[in-house]
Coordinates of C-alpha atoms in Angstrom, one line a residue:
X1 CA 24.2 112.5 -154.7
X2 CA 26.8 111.3 -157.4
X3 CA 25.0 110.1 -160.0
X4 CA 26.2 107.4 -163.1
X5 CA 27.4 109.9 -165.3
X6 CA 29.2 111.9 -162.2
X7 CA 30.5 108.9 -161.8
X8 CA 31.7 107.6 -165.2
X9 CA 33.3 111.0 -165.7
X10 CA 35.3 111.0 -161.6
X11 CA 36.1 107.1 -163.2
X12 CA 37.7 108.3 -166.4
X13 CA 39.9 111.5 -165.7
X14 CA 40.3 109.3 -162.5
X15 CA 40.7 105.4 -163.0
X16 CA 40.6 104.3 -160.0
X17 CA 38.9 106.3 -157.9
X18 CA 36.4 103.6 -157.3
X19 CA 39.1 102.4 -155.2
X20 CA 37.7 103.5 -152.6
X21 CA 34.1 102.5 -152.6
X22 CA 35.3 98.9 -153.8
X23 CA 37.3 98.5 -150.3
X24 CA 34.4 100.5 -147.9
X25 CA 32.2 97.7 -149.2
X26 CA 35.0 95.0 -148.6
X27 CA 35.2 96.2 -145.3
X28 CA 31.5 96.1 -144.8
X29 CA 31.3 93.2 -146.3
X30 CA 34.4 91.5 -143.7
X31 CA 32.6 92.4 -141.0
X32 CA 29.0 91.7 -141.7
X33 CA 30.4 88.1 -142.5
X34 CA 32.2 87.8 -139.3
X35 CA 28.4 88.1 -137.6
X36 CA 27.5 85.8 -140.4
X37 CA 29.0 83.4 -140.1
X38 CA 28.8 83.2 -135.7
X39 CA 25.4 83.2 -135.7
X40 CA 25.9 80.5 -138.9
X41 CA 28.0 78.7 -136.4
X42 CA 25.8 78.5 -132.9
X43 CA 22.8 77.0 -135.1
X44 CA 25.1 74.4 -136.0
X45 CA 26.2 73.6 -132.6
X46 CA 22.1 73.8 -131.1
X47 CA 21.5 72.2 -134.2
X48 CA 19.0 73.8 -135.0
X49 CA 18.4 72.7 -138.6
X50 CA 16.0 74.9 -140.4
X51 CA 17.7 78.6 -139.2
X52 CA 20.9 77.3 -140.5
X53 CA 19.7 75.8 -144.1
X54 CA 17.6 79.6 -144.1
X55 CA 21.3 81.5 -143.1
X56 CA 24.0 79.3 -144.8
X57 CA 23.6 80.4 -148.0
X58 CA 24.6 83.7 -147.1
X59 CA 27.8 83.3 -145.3
X60 CA 28.1 81.5 -149.1
X61 CA 27.1 83.9 -150.8
X62 CA 29.4 87.0 -148.7
X63 CA 32.1 84.8 -148.4
X64 CA 32.6 84.7 -152.6
X65 CA 31.5 88.7 -152.8
X66 CA 35.0 89.5 -150.3
X67 CA 36.6 87.0 -153.0
X68 CA 36.2 88.9 -155.4
X69 CA 36.5 92.0 -154.0
X70 CA 39.8 90.8 -152.0
X71 CA 41.0 89.6 -155.4
X72 CA 40.5 92.6 -157.3
X73 CA 41.8 95.4 -154.4
X74 CA 45.4 93.3 -154.4
X75 CA 45.7 92.8 -158.9
X76 CA 43.3 95.7 -159.6
X77 CA 43.8 93.9 -163.4
X78 CA 42.1 95.1 -166.9
X79 CA 38.8 95.4 -166.0
X80 CA 35.8 97.9 -166.4
X81 CA 33.3 100.1 -164.6
X82 CA 29.9 100.3 -164.9
X83 CA 27.4 101.9 -163.4
X84 CA 23.8 102.0 -163.7
X85 CA 21.3 104.0 -161.9
X86 CA 19.3 100.8 -160.8
X87 CA 21.9 98.5 -160.9
X88 CA 24.3 100.4 -158.9
X89 CA 27.6 99.0 -160.1
X90 CA 30.0 96.4 -161.7
X91 CA 33.6 95.2 -162.9
X92 CA 33.7 93.4 -165.0
X93 CA 37.5 91.7 -166.1
X94 CA 38.5 91.8 -170.0
X95 CA 40.0 88.1 -169.5
X96 CA 41.0 85.5 -166.8
X97 CA 44.0 86.4 -165.1
X98 CA 46.4 84.7 -163.8
X99 CA 47.2 86.1 -160.7
X100 CA 43.7 86.0 -159.7
X101 CA 44.1 81.6 -160.0
X102 CA 48.0 82.0 -159.4
X103 CA 46.4 79.1 -156.1
X104 CA 45.3 77.0 -159.5
X105 CA 48.0 77.0 -162.1
X106 CA 51.2 77.3 -159.7
X107 CA 50.4 74.6 -157.7
X108 CA 50.5 72.0 -160.3
X109 CA 53.8 70.6 -162.6
X110 CA 51.5 70.8 -165.4
X111 CA 48.0 72.1 -166.5
X112 CA 46.1 70.1 -169.6
X113 CA 43.3 73.0 -170.8
X114 CA 41.3 69.9 -173.6
X115 CA 38.8 71.5 -176.2
X116 CA 38.2 71.8 -179.9
X117 CA 38.0 75.2 -180.2
X118 CA 41.0 76.3 -178.4
X119 CA 44.7 77.8 -179.2
X120 CA 48.0 78.4 -178.5
X121 CA 48.3 81.9 -178.6
X122 CA 44.4 82.8 -177.2
X123 CA 45.6 81.0 -174.0
X124 CA 49.1 83.1 -174.1
X125 CA 46.8 87.2 -174.1
X126 CA 43.8 85.5 -172.5
X127 CA 44.2 83.8 -168.9
X128 CA 48.4 85.0 -168.6
X129 CA 50.7 81.8 -170.0
X130 CA 53.7 81.7 -170.9
X131 CA 54.4 80.6 -174.0
X132 CA 57.3 79.3 -174.0
X133 CA 56.4 77.2 -171.4
X134 CA 52.8 76.6 -173.7
X135 CA 52.6 73.8 -175.8
X136 CA 49.6 73.3 -177.7
X137 CA 48.9 69.7 -179.3
X138 CA 46.0 69.8 -183.4
X139 CA 45.4 66.1 -183.3
X140 CA 43.9 64.9 -187.4
X141 CA 39.9 66.3 -187.7
X142 CA 38.1 63.2 -185.8
X143 CA 35.5 63.7 -188.8
X144 CA 36.4 63.8 -192.3
X145 CA 36.4 67.4 -193.9
X146 CA 34.6 66.4 -196.9
X147 CA 31.3 65.3 -194.8
X148 CA 31.2 69.4 -193.0
X149 CA 31.4 71.4 -196.6
X150 CA 31.9 75.8 -195.7
X151 CA 30.5 77.7 -198.5
X152 CA 30.5 81.3 -199.9
X153 CA 27.5 82.3 -201.4
X154 CA 26.9 85.7 -202.7
X155 CA 28.7 87.3 -199.8
X156 CA 27.7 90.8 -198.9
X157 CA 29.3 92.8 -196.0
X158 CA 25.6 92.3 -193.2
X159 CA 26.2 94.8 -190.6
X160 CA 23.2 97.0 -188.6
X161 CA 23.5 99.8 -191.3
X162 CA 23.2 97.7 -194.0
X163 CA 20.9 95.2 -192.6
X164 CA 18.5 98.5 -192.5
X165 CA 18.0 98.0 -195.9
X166 CA 15.1 96.9 -197.9
X167 CA 17.6 95.6 -200.7
X168 CA 19.6 94.0 -197.9
X169 CA 16.8 91.6 -197.5
X170 CA 15.4 91.8 -200.2
X171 CA 19.3 90.1 -201.4
X172 CA 19.0 87.4 -198.8
X173 CA 15.6 85.8 -198.7
X174 CA 16.8 85.1 -202.1
X175 CA 19.2 83.7 -201.8
X176 CA 18.0 81.9 -199.0
X177 CA 15.2 80.4 -201.1
X178 CA 17.8 79.6 -203.3
X179 CA 19.8 76.5 -201.2
X180 CA 16.6 76.0 -200.2
X181 CA 15.3 74.7 -202.9
X182 CA 18.6 73.2 -203.4
X183 CA 18.2 71.3 -199.9
X184 CA 14.5 70.7 -201.3
X185 CA 13.6 66.8 -199.0
X186 CA 16.5 67.6 -196.8
X187 CA 15.6 69.8 -193.2
X188 CA 18.3 72.3 -192.3
X189 CA 18.2 75.0 -190.1
X190 CA 19.7 79.6 -190.4
X191 CA 21.2 81.4 -188.2
X192 CA 20.3 85.1 -187.7
X193 CA 22.0 87.8 -185.0
X194 CA 18.1 88.7 -184.0
X195 CA 14.9 87.3 -183.5
X196 CA 14.2 90.5 -185.9
X197 CA 15.5 89.6 -188.6
X198 CA 14.6 86.4 -188.3
X199 CA 11.3 88.1 -188.9
X200 CA 12.2 89.6 -192.2
X201 CA 13.9 86.6 -194.0
X202 CA 11.2 83.8 -193.3
X203 CA 8.0 85.7 -193.5
X204 CA 8.5 86.4 -197.0
X205 CA 10.1 82.2 -197.4
X206 CA 6.8 81.2 -195.1
X207 CA 5.0 83.5 -198.3
X208 CA 6.2 81.0 -200.8
X209 CA 3.9 78.0 -199.2
X210 CA 6.9 76.4 -201.1
X211 CA 8.6 75.9 -197.6
X212 CA 7.8 74.6 -193.9
X213 CA 9.2 77.3 -191.6
X214 CA 8.9 77.7 -188.2
X215 CA 10.8 81.1 -186.7
X216 CA 11.8 80.4 -183.4
X217 CA 9.4 83.8 -181.2
X218 CA 11.2 86.9 -178.9
X219 CA 11.2 84.9 -174.6
X220 CA 10.2 80.6 -176.8
X221 CA 12.3 78.6 -175.1
X222 CA 15.7 77.7 -177.3
X223 CA 13.9 73.9 -176.7
X224 CA 11.0 73.9 -177.1
X225 CA 11.5 75.6 -180.5
X226 CA 13.9 72.3 -181.7
X227 CA 12.0 69.8 -179.3
X228 CA 8.7 70.8 -182.2
X229 CA 11.8 71.1 -184.8
X230 CA 12.3 67.7 -184.4
X231 CA 9.3 66.5 -184.2
X232 CA 8.3 67.6 -187.7
X233 CA 11.4 65.9 -189.1
X234 CA 10.3 62.7 -187.4
X235 CA 7.2 62.8 -189.1
X236 CA 8.5 64.0 -192.6
X237 CA 7.3 67.5 -192.9
X238 CA 11.0 68.7 -193.1
X239 CA 11.0 71.7 -191.5
X240 CA 13.4 74.9 -191.5
X241 CA 13.8 76.3 -187.6
X242 CA 15.0 80.2 -188.1
X243 CA 16.7 81.3 -185.1
X244 CA 19.6 83.8 -182.9
X245 CA 19.9 80.9 -180.3
X246 CA 21.8 78.1 -182.1
X247 CA 25.8 78.4 -181.9
X248 CA 25.9 76.6 -179.4
X249 CA 24.9 73.9 -177.2
X250 CA 22.3 71.9 -180.1
X251 CA 22.6 68.7 -181.5
X252 CA 21.1 67.8 -184.3
X253 CA 22.4 64.9 -185.3
X254 CA 22.2 62.8 -188.9
X255 CA 18.3 63.8 -190.2
X256 CA 17.3 66.9 -188.7
X257 CA 19.7 68.3 -190.0
X258 CA 21.2 68.5 -193.7
X259 CA 22.0 72.1 -194.3
X260 CA 22.9 74.8 -192.0
X261 CA 22.8 78.9 -193.6
X262 CA 25.0 81.9 -191.2
X263 CA 23.7 84.5 -192.2
X264 CA 25.9 87.3 -190.5
X265 CA 29.0 87.0 -188.7
X266 CA 28.2 86.3 -184.6
X267 CA 30.2 89.3 -183.3
X268 CA 29.8 90.0 -179.3
X269 CA 27.9 93.1 -178.4
X270 CA 29.1 96.0 -179.1
X271 CA 26.0 97.0 -176.2
X272 CA 28.4 95.2 -173.5
X273 CA 31.3 97.4 -172.4
X274 CA 34.0 94.0 -172.2
X275 CA 33.4 93.2 -175.5
X276 CA 33.6 97.1 -176.5
X277 CA 37.1 97.1 -174.6
X278 CA 38.2 93.8 -175.8
X279 CA 37.5 94.7 -179.8
X280 CA 39.0 98.2 -179.6
X281 CA 42.6 97.3 -177.5
X282 CA 42.8 92.9 -178.6
X283 CA 40.7 93.5 -182.4
X284 CA 42.8 89.3 -182.8
X285 CA 41.2 88.0 -179.6
X286 CA 37.7 90.3 -181.2
X287 CA 37.5 88.0 -184.2
X288 CA 39.5 84.8 -182.3
X289 CA 35.8 85.1 -180.6
X290 CA 34.3 85.4 -183.4
X291 CA 35.4 82.8 -185.5
X292 CA 35.4 80.0 -182.3
X293 CA 31.3 80.9 -183.0
X294 CA 31.3 80.3 -186.2
X295 CA 33.1 77.0 -185.9
X296 CA 30.5 76.2 -182.5
X297 CA 28.5 76.9 -184.7
X298 CA 28.9 74.7 -188.0
X299 CA 29.2 71.9 -185.8
X300 CA 25.6 71.3 -185.0
X301 CA 24.7 68.9 -187.9
X302 CA 27.4 66.3 -187.9
X303 CA 27.8 64.8 -184.4
X304 CA 30.0 61.4 -185.0
X305 CA 32.0 61.1 -188.8
X306 CA 29.1 59.4 -190.4
X307 CA 27.4 62.5 -190.3
X308 CA 27.1 64.9 -192.8
X309 CA 26.1 68.5 -192.7
X310 CA 27.0 71.7 -195.4
X311 CA 27.3 75.1 -194.1
X312 CA 26.4 78.6 -195.7
X313 CA 27.5 82.1 -195.6
X314 CA 26.1 85.2 -197.4
X315 CA 28.6 87.5 -195.3
X316 CA 31.2 88.5 -196.6
X317 CA 32.7 89.3 -192.9
X318 CA 32.5 85.1 -192.8
X319 CA 34.7 84.9 -195.8
X320 CA 37.1 86.9 -194.5
X321 CA 37.3 85.6 -190.4
X322 CA 36.8 81.8 -192.0
X323 CA 40.0 82.6 -194.1
X324 CA 41.7 84.2 -192.0
X325 CA 45.5 83.0 -190.8
X326 CA 44.1 83.6 -187.3
X327 CA 40.8 80.4 -188.3
X328 CA 43.5 77.6 -186.9
X329 CA 39.9 75.4 -187.4
X330 CA 40.1 75.4 -190.6
X331 CA 40.8 72.8 -192.1
X332 CA 38.0 70.8 -190.4
X333 CA 35.7 72.3 -193.1
X334 CA 35.7 72.1 -197.1
X335 CA 35.9 75.4 -198.0
X336 CA 34.0 76.4 -200.9
X337 CA 33.2 79.4 -202.6
X338 CA 30.0 80.2 -204.4

């Protein structure tokens, strides 16, 4: 009958008290897996295909649980423990501890990590690489930085509290309106941290009847809204898309995006215990994670060497992060102030 609050108090006083539960579950999953595996093998031997296909996913799922629980028991890596009365408990690793993937990293002479947004310090801290055995190779920017201007326009400090204030929203709407007037005839995107801020900025712009504003609704698939946006670009309607879902995985080449406005720094949600832990214990890593997302977001509109797109930032936190020594990617952009 221990509830979530009591369990968390126990955890706080004795951090590894829940290890007994983890070990007990590991033993249960192991025993059940052995039985399920025997049944699965017998179905396969008897060519009972339908029964085998039904039980195989169960066997694979149990194998994964055994691996995850076993790794935690063996290495007891840095983690956060969360308990919810409705969903049970979760144990989230803070980083990809090298010990967990020892069989991968230590069985090769060399390991190559490739990414446009990665750094040696980040890999050393989050994977546990030996800094003396890790070399960083940084190539010159593939795209001309002059095609990727990154400007800070009348930035103010944006946080949860300030975004509840009428003056803050009015300031943002005023700056965005100025930028849209500057980009008359262009299509572009406005990246926000929430559907609420999308509406707070978008509705006043719609009322001016000067712009073709598209606002992604909560629950609306981003693929659908992107398709509608691109169709309007193709029809010469010069739409402006406002959404919290555009920082990653979106390709807006050529006329599909000639400007993008970053309203607020995309910090990780502190509602996630892992993110909160990283912010408190590894502030530089927390900031680098945000910078990575900014750099990725600023790349949505430049997809080849002849492409170009202007990025505007309205949050003073973006300016602080983007100009900090932690941003090893700033040379990829033409950084300006307005």
